[in-house]
Amino acid sequence: KSLSIIALAALAFVGCSKITADAPINKTEDKGQEINFQVATYMGQTKAENTTYPNNVSFGTYAWYNGTGDPAPDPAEFMKNQRISYQSNVWKADGQTYYWPKTGNIDFISYSPYDSTTPWLTTVTANKLTASTTGVAANDDYLYSDKALAQTQNTNTFYTAGVPTLFHHALCKVCVKIKVAKTTNTTGDVTWEVKLKEGAQIKNYATNGNLELTPGTNGAWTLPENDVWTATEFDQSLSCAAQTLPYTLTTTATDILALTTVMPQTLTDQALALSFEITTKTNAGTTITEDYTTSINLKDDMVGSAPEFWQMNKKITYTVTVDPEGSQIYFDPAVADWGEASGERTYSPEQ
């Protein structure tokens, strides 16, 4: 009997969050309009889900003032990792108030979540964003915004008036589901029980890597090739333990790895290692228990439109189906040819 395993990968764009901001500049006696930040709901690229930026998560903002003149002066730093939080029903800067300038304009870049000492973006300049990581937690969500160019006032770009601040996910999310194809045969006289054993894990994936983003068009950033970080090691393991093991599979796909954040990377030898115990009750009343192990390469062994990369701003669902029926036993009957044998004697009546 052989074990049949079908593994599927489903890929989706993760919904981006959109934030609008009202940000001021000069603190003079003749104050202009105050800059506040207003969070808005943004529909994901697949229109499959809406995500709303959480009111309890502050974000950080960098800004540069572009003055007027001939020649124009170099951009002046206006905000440097300024914390923006939700206060009195608006998003605005903590600790001080900013106003729009009377002349010139401002460029804005934001990231989330805010960190006063070690933000996940290690470098933020007007023309480059860089980051590095030695590992991300399961629920981490690193966000970076498009660059809001040449802003002069609060405008209604998305939903509310403010600096248009559209966030994108810098990481990837992965989920693994598993199910059994059947628990009984078509006539109902053979049954199977499939249990997932201890040790289910994704092997050979990277947690260390670097990211660099450079300016694109209209404030968007140019992503690295294939939308992945530059990985430095591929020697880590990720335990798939969303269920208490051993876990008895049903015909409904169940998470064994709940949606988990991973560093975007190229898929090469990343594999899903699984072990099963399959108990068969035959129509003769016999019970047979067998153990199986398998390693599913997440790039080469999947069917359907399996991704070749864990990409930024993507959510990937792998579904593994175990078919315990295997190959049915058939018979090939034949009858051996008759063997040849003979006897001979000569008979004479005179004898």
Coordinates of C-alpha atoms in Angstrom, one line a residue:
K1 CA 0.0 0.0 0.0
S2 CA 1.3 3.4 -0.8
L3 CA 0.5 6.8 0.7
S4 CA -0.7 9.6 -1.6
I5 CA -0.2 13.2 -0.5
I6 CA -1.4 16.2 -2.5
A7 CA -0.1 19.5 -1.5
L8 CA -1.6 22.8 -2.7
A9 CA -0.4 26.3 -2.4
A10 CA -2.7 29.3 -2.5
L11 CA -1.3 32.8 -2.9
A12 CA -3.0 36.1 -2.0
F13 CA -2.0 39.7 -1.7
V14 CA -2.2 40.9 1.8
G15 CA -4.5 43.9 2.2
C16 CA -2.5 47.1 2.7
S17 CA -3.4 49.6 5.4
K18 CA -3.8 53.2 4.4
I19 CA -3.2 56.2 6.7
T20 CA -3.8 59.8 6.0
A21 CA -2.0 62.5 7.8
D22 CA -2.3 66.1 8.7
A23 CA 1.2 67.4 9.4
P24 CA 2.4 71.0 10.2
I25 CA 5.7 72.7 9.8
N26 CA 6.7 76.1 11.1
K27 CA 5.9 77.1 14.7
T28 CA 5.6 80.8 14.2
E29 CA 3.4 83.5 15.5
D30 CA 1.4 83.2 12.3
K31 CA 0.6 79.6 12.6
G32 CA -0.8 77.7 9.6
Q33 CA -3.0 74.6 9.5
E34 CA -2.0 72.0 12.0
I35 CA -1.0 68.6 10.7
N36 CA -3.0 65.7 12.1
F37 CA -3.0 62.1 11.0
Q38 CA -6.2 60.3 10.2
V39 CA -6.3 56.5 9.8
A40 CA -8.5 55.2 7.0
T41 CA -9.5 51.7 5.9
Y42 CA -7.9 50.4 2.7
M43 CA -9.1 47.6 0.5
G44 CA -6.6 44.9 -0.2
Q45 CA -5.3 44.5 -3.7
T46 CA -7.3 41.3 -4.3
K47 CA -10.4 43.0 -2.8
A48 CA -10.7 39.9 -0.7
E49 CA -10.3 41.6 2.7
N50 CA -10.3 45.0 4.3
T51 CA -7.6 45.9 6.9
T52 CA -7.8 48.9 9.2
Y53 CA -4.7 50.4 10.8
P54 CA -5.1 49.8 14.6
N55 CA -5.7 52.8 16.7
N56 CA -3.4 51.5 19.5
V57 CA -0.2 51.2 17.3
S58 CA 1.8 54.3 16.9
F59 CA 3.9 54.9 13.7
G60 CA 7.0 56.9 13.0
T61 CA 7.4 59.6 10.4
Y62 CA 10.4 61.3 8.7
A63 CA 9.9 64.5 6.7
W64 CA 11.9 67.0 4.6
Y65 CA 11.0 70.6 3.9
N66 CA 11.7 71.8 0.3
G67 CA 12.1 75.5 0.3
T68 CA 11.8 78.0 -2.6
G69 CA 14.4 80.0 -4.3
D70 CA 16.7 80.1 -7.3
P71 CA 18.6 78.0 -6.9
A72 CA 16.3 76.0 -4.6
P73 CA 17.9 75.2 -1.3
D74 CA 18.7 71.6 -0.3
P75 CA 15.9 69.8 1.5
A76 CA 15.9 70.5 5.3
E77 CA 15.1 67.8 7.8
F78 CA 11.7 68.5 9.3
M79 CA 10.7 65.3 11.2
K80 CA 13.1 62.6 12.3
N81 CA 11.4 59.5 13.6
Q82 CA 8.5 61.5 15.0
R83 CA 6.0 59.4 16.8
I84 CA 2.5 59.7 15.5
S85 CA -0.3 58.4 17.8
Y86 CA -4.1 58.4 17.9
Q87 CA -5.2 61.3 20.2
S88 CA -8.7 62.7 20.7
N89 CA -9.9 61.0 17.5
V90 CA -7.1 62.2 15.3
W91 CA -3.6 61.0 14.5
K92 CA -1.0 63.6 15.3
A93 CA 2.5 64.1 16.5
D94 CA 3.4 63.3 20.1
G95 CA 5.1 66.0 22.2
Q96 CA 4.8 68.9 19.8
T97 CA 2.6 70.5 17.1
Y98 CA 3.5 70.8 13.4
Y99 CA 2.0 73.3 11.0
W100 CA 2.1 73.6 7.2
P101 CA 4.6 76.2 5.9
K102 CA 3.5 79.3 4.1
T103 CA 5.9 78.6 1.2
G104 CA 7.6 75.5 -0.1
N105 CA 6.4 71.9 0.5
I106 CA 7.2 68.8 2.5
D107 CA 8.0 65.1 1.6
F108 CA 6.9 62.5 4.1
I109 CA 7.9 58.8 4.8
S110 CA 6.3 56.7 7.5
Y111 CA 6.9 53.3 9.0
S112 CA 5.2 51.1 11.6
P113 CA 5.3 50.1 14.4
Y114 CA 7.1 53.0 16.0
D115 CA 10.3 52.4 17.9
S116 CA 12.2 55.3 19.5
T117 CA 15.6 53.5 19.6
T118 CA 15.8 50.6 17.1
P119 CA 13.1 50.9 14.5
W120 CA 12.9 48.0 12.0
L121 CA 14.0 50.4 9.3
T122 CA 17.6 50.9 10.1
T123 CA 18.1 53.7 7.6
V124 CA 15.6 56.2 6.3
T125 CA 16.7 58.9 3.9
A126 CA 14.8 60.8 1.3
N127 CA 16.1 58.4 -1.3
K128 CA 16.6 55.0 0.4
L129 CA 15.1 52.7 3.0
T130 CA 17.1 49.8 4.5
A131 CA 16.4 47.1 7.0
S132 CA 18.0 44.0 8.4
T133 CA 16.7 41.2 10.7
T134 CA 17.9 38.2 12.6
G135 CA 14.4 36.9 13.0
V136 CA 10.8 38.1 13.1
A137 CA 8.1 37.1 15.6
A138 CA 5.0 35.2 14.4
N139 CA 2.8 38.2 14.6
D140 CA 5.3 40.9 13.5
D141 CA 4.0 43.3 10.8
Y142 CA 6.6 45.7 9.4
L143 CA 5.0 48.5 7.4
Y144 CA 6.5 51.2 5.2
S145 CA 4.7 53.9 3.4
D146 CA 4.9 55.4 -0.1
K147 CA 6.7 58.7 -0.1
A148 CA 4.2 61.5 0.0
L149 CA 5.8 64.0 -2.3
A150 CA 5.6 67.8 -2.2
Q151 CA 2.7 68.2 0.2
T152 CA 1.5 71.7 1.0
Q153 CA -1.8 71.1 2.8
N154 CA -4.3 68.5 4.1
T155 CA -5.9 66.9 1.0
N156 CA -8.6 64.3 0.5
T157 CA -6.5 61.7 -1.4
F158 CA -8.0 58.5 0.1
Y159 CA -10.8 59.0 2.6
T160 CA -10.1 62.0 4.8
A161 CA -8.0 65.2 4.6
G162 CA -4.4 64.8 5.4
V163 CA -1.0 63.7 4.1
P164 CA -1.6 60.6 2.0
T165 CA 0.2 57.8 3.8
L166 CA -0.2 54.4 2.2
F167 CA 1.4 51.5 4.0
H168 CA 2.7 48.3 2.5
H169 CA 3.7 45.1 4.3
A170 CA 7.5 44.4 4.2
L171 CA 7.1 40.8 5.3
C172 CA 5.3 37.7 4.2
K173 CA 2.8 35.4 5.9
V174 CA 2.6 31.6 5.6
C175 CA -0.1 29.2 6.7
V176 CA -0.2 25.4 6.5
K177 CA -3.4 23.4 6.5
I178 CA -3.9 19.6 6.4
K179 CA -6.7 17.2 5.9
V180 CA -7.4 13.6 5.0
A181 CA -9.0 12.8 1.6
K182 CA -11.3 10.1 3.1
T183 CA -11.8 8.0 6.2
T184 CA -13.7 5.1 4.5
N185 CA -13.8 3.4 1.1
T186 CA -16.7 3.7 -1.2
T187 CA -18.4 0.5 0.1
G188 CA -17.9 1.4 3.7
D189 CA -16.2 -1.8 4.7
V190 CA -12.7 -0.4 5.1
T191 CA -11.9 2.6 7.4
W192 CA -8.8 4.7 8.0
E193 CA -7.6 6.8 10.9
V194 CA -4.7 9.2 10.1
K195 CA -2.8 10.9 12.8
L196 CA -0.2 13.6 12.4
K197 CA 2.7 12.8 14.7
E198 CA 5.2 15.0 16.6
G199 CA 7.8 16.9 14.6
A200 CA 5.9 18.6 11.9
Q201 CA 7.9 21.6 10.7
I202 CA 9.1 23.7 7.9
K203 CA 12.9 23.2 7.4
N204 CA 15.7 25.0 5.7
Y205 CA 14.2 28.5 5.7
A206 CA 16.0 31.8 6.4
T207 CA 15.5 34.2 9.3
N208 CA 18.5 36.5 8.7
G209 CA 18.4 39.0 5.8
N210 CA 18.6 42.5 4.5
L211 CA 16.3 44.8 2.6
E212 CA 16.9 47.9 0.5
L213 CA 14.3 50.0 -1.2
T214 CA 15.0 52.8 -3.7
P215 CA 12.7 55.4 -5.2
G216 CA 10.4 54.4 -7.9
T217 CA 7.7 56.6 -9.6
N218 CA 5.2 58.9 -7.9
G219 CA 6.5 58.2 -4.4
A220 CA 6.3 54.4 -4.7
W221 CA 9.5 52.4 -3.8
T222 CA 11.3 50.0 -6.2
L223 CA 11.2 46.6 -4.6
P224 CA 14.2 44.2 -4.8
E225 CA 14.2 41.5 -7.4
N226 CA 11.3 39.0 -7.0
D227 CA 10.1 41.1 -4.0
V228 CA 12.3 39.2 -1.5
W229 CA 14.9 40.2 1.1
T230 CA 18.5 39.1 0.6
A231 CA 18.8 36.1 2.9
T232 CA 22.1 35.2 4.6
E233 CA 21.3 31.7 6.0
F234 CA 18.9 28.9 5.2
D235 CA 19.2 26.7 8.3
Q236 CA 16.2 27.4 10.5
S237 CA 13.2 25.3 11.3
L238 CA 9.6 26.5 12.0
S239 CA 7.5 24.2 14.2
C240 CA 4.0 23.4 12.9
A241 CA 2.2 23.0 16.2
A242 CA -1.1 24.8 15.9
Q243 CA -2.8 21.5 17.0
T244 CA -1.9 19.3 19.9
L245 CA 0.0 16.4 18.5
P246 CA -0.7 13.6 17.7
Y247 CA -3.6 15.1 15.8
T248 CA -6.3 13.0 14.1
L249 CA -7.0 14.4 10.6
T250 CA -10.5 15.0 9.4
T251 CA -11.8 15.7 5.9
T252 CA -11.9 19.5 6.8
A253 CA -8.6 21.3 6.3
T254 CA -7.2 22.5 9.7
D255 CA -4.3 24.7 10.5
I256 CA -1.2 23.1 11.7
L257 CA 0.7 26.3 11.2
A258 CA -1.5 29.3 11.8
L259 CA -0.9 32.4 9.7
T260 CA 2.8 33.2 10.7
T261 CA 5.1 36.0 9.7
V262 CA 8.3 35.1 7.8
M263 CA 11.0 37.0 6.1
P264 CA 10.4 37.2 2.4
Q265 CA 12.9 34.9 0.6
T266 CA 13.5 32.8 -2.5
L267 CA 12.3 29.2 -2.2
T268 CA 15.0 26.6 -2.8
D269 CA 15.2 23.7 -0.3
Q270 CA 12.5 24.9 2.1
A271 CA 10.5 21.8 2.9
L272 CA 7.5 20.7 5.0
A273 CA 8.5 17.6 7.1
L274 CA 5.5 15.5 8.2
S275 CA 5.1 12.1 10.0
F276 CA 1.9 10.1 10.1
E277 CA 0.4 7.1 11.8
I278 CA -2.3 5.4 9.6
T279 CA -4.5 2.7 11.1
T280 CA -6.5 0.6 8.6
K281 CA -9.4 -1.6 9.6
T282 CA -10.0 -4.1 6.8
N283 CA -13.2 -5.8 5.7
A284 CA -11.7 -9.0 7.1
G285 CA -11.7 -7.4 10.6
T286 CA -7.9 -7.0 10.7
T287 CA -6.4 -3.8 12.1
I288 CA -3.1 -2.6 10.6
T289 CA -1.1 0.4 11.9
E290 CA 1.7 1.8 9.8
D291 CA 4.1 4.8 10.1
Y292 CA 4.9 7.1 7.2
T293 CA 7.3 10.1 6.9
T294 CA 7.5 12.6 4.0
S295 CA 9.3 15.8 3.1
I296 CA 7.4 18.2 0.7
N297 CA 9.6 20.7 -1.1
L298 CA 7.6 23.9 -1.0
K299 CA 8.7 24.9 -4.5
D300 CA 9.0 21.7 -6.5
D301 CA 6.5 19.3 -4.8
M302 CA 3.4 21.5 -4.8
V303 CA 0.7 21.3 -7.4
G304 CA -1.2 24.2 -8.9
S305 CA 0.2 27.7 -9.0
A306 CA 2.7 27.2 -6.2
P307 CA 4.9 30.3 -5.6
E308 CA 8.6 30.2 -6.1
F309 CA 9.1 33.0 -3.5
W310 CA 7.8 34.1 -0.2
Q311 CA 7.2 37.6 -1.3
M312 CA 6.7 40.9 0.5
N313 CA 3.1 41.8 1.0
K314 CA 1.9 38.3 0.2
K315 CA -0.1 35.7 2.2
I316 CA 0.5 32.1 1.2
T317 CA -1.6 29.1 2.2
Y318 CA -0.3 25.6 1.8
T319 CA -2.9 22.7 1.9
V320 CA -1.8 19.1 2.3
T321 CA -4.2 16.3 1.6
V322 CA -3.4 12.8 2.7
D323 CA -5.1 10.0 0.8
P324 CA -4.7 6.8 2.9
E325 CA -6.3 4.5 0.4
G326 CA -3.2 4.1 -1.6
S327 CA -3.2 1.5 -4.4
Q328 CA -6.0 -1.0 -4.5
I329 CA -4.9 -4.7 -4.7
Y330 CA -5.8 -6.3 -8.1
F331 CA -5.2 -9.9 -9.2
D332 CA -3.7 -11.1 -12.5
P333 CA -5.0 -14.6 -12.9
A334 CA -3.5 -17.1 -15.4
V335 CA -3.5 -20.9 -15.8
A336 CA -0.3 -22.7 -16.3
D337 CA 0.0 -24.8 -19.5
W338 CA -0.6 -28.5 -19.3
G339 CA 2.6 -30.3 -18.9
E340 CA 3.5 -32.9 -21.6
A341 CA 3.9 -36.5 -20.6
S342 CA 3.6 -39.8 -22.6
G343 CA 4.0 -43.5 -22.2
E344 CA 4.5 -46.1 -24.9
R345 CA 4.5 -49.9 -25.2
T346 CA 4.3 -52.3 -28.1
Y347 CA 1.9 -55.2 -27.7
S348 CA 2.0 -58.4 -29.6
P349 CA -0.9 -60.9 -29.4
E350 CA 1.4 -63.9 -29.7
Q351 CA 3.0 -63.0 -26.5

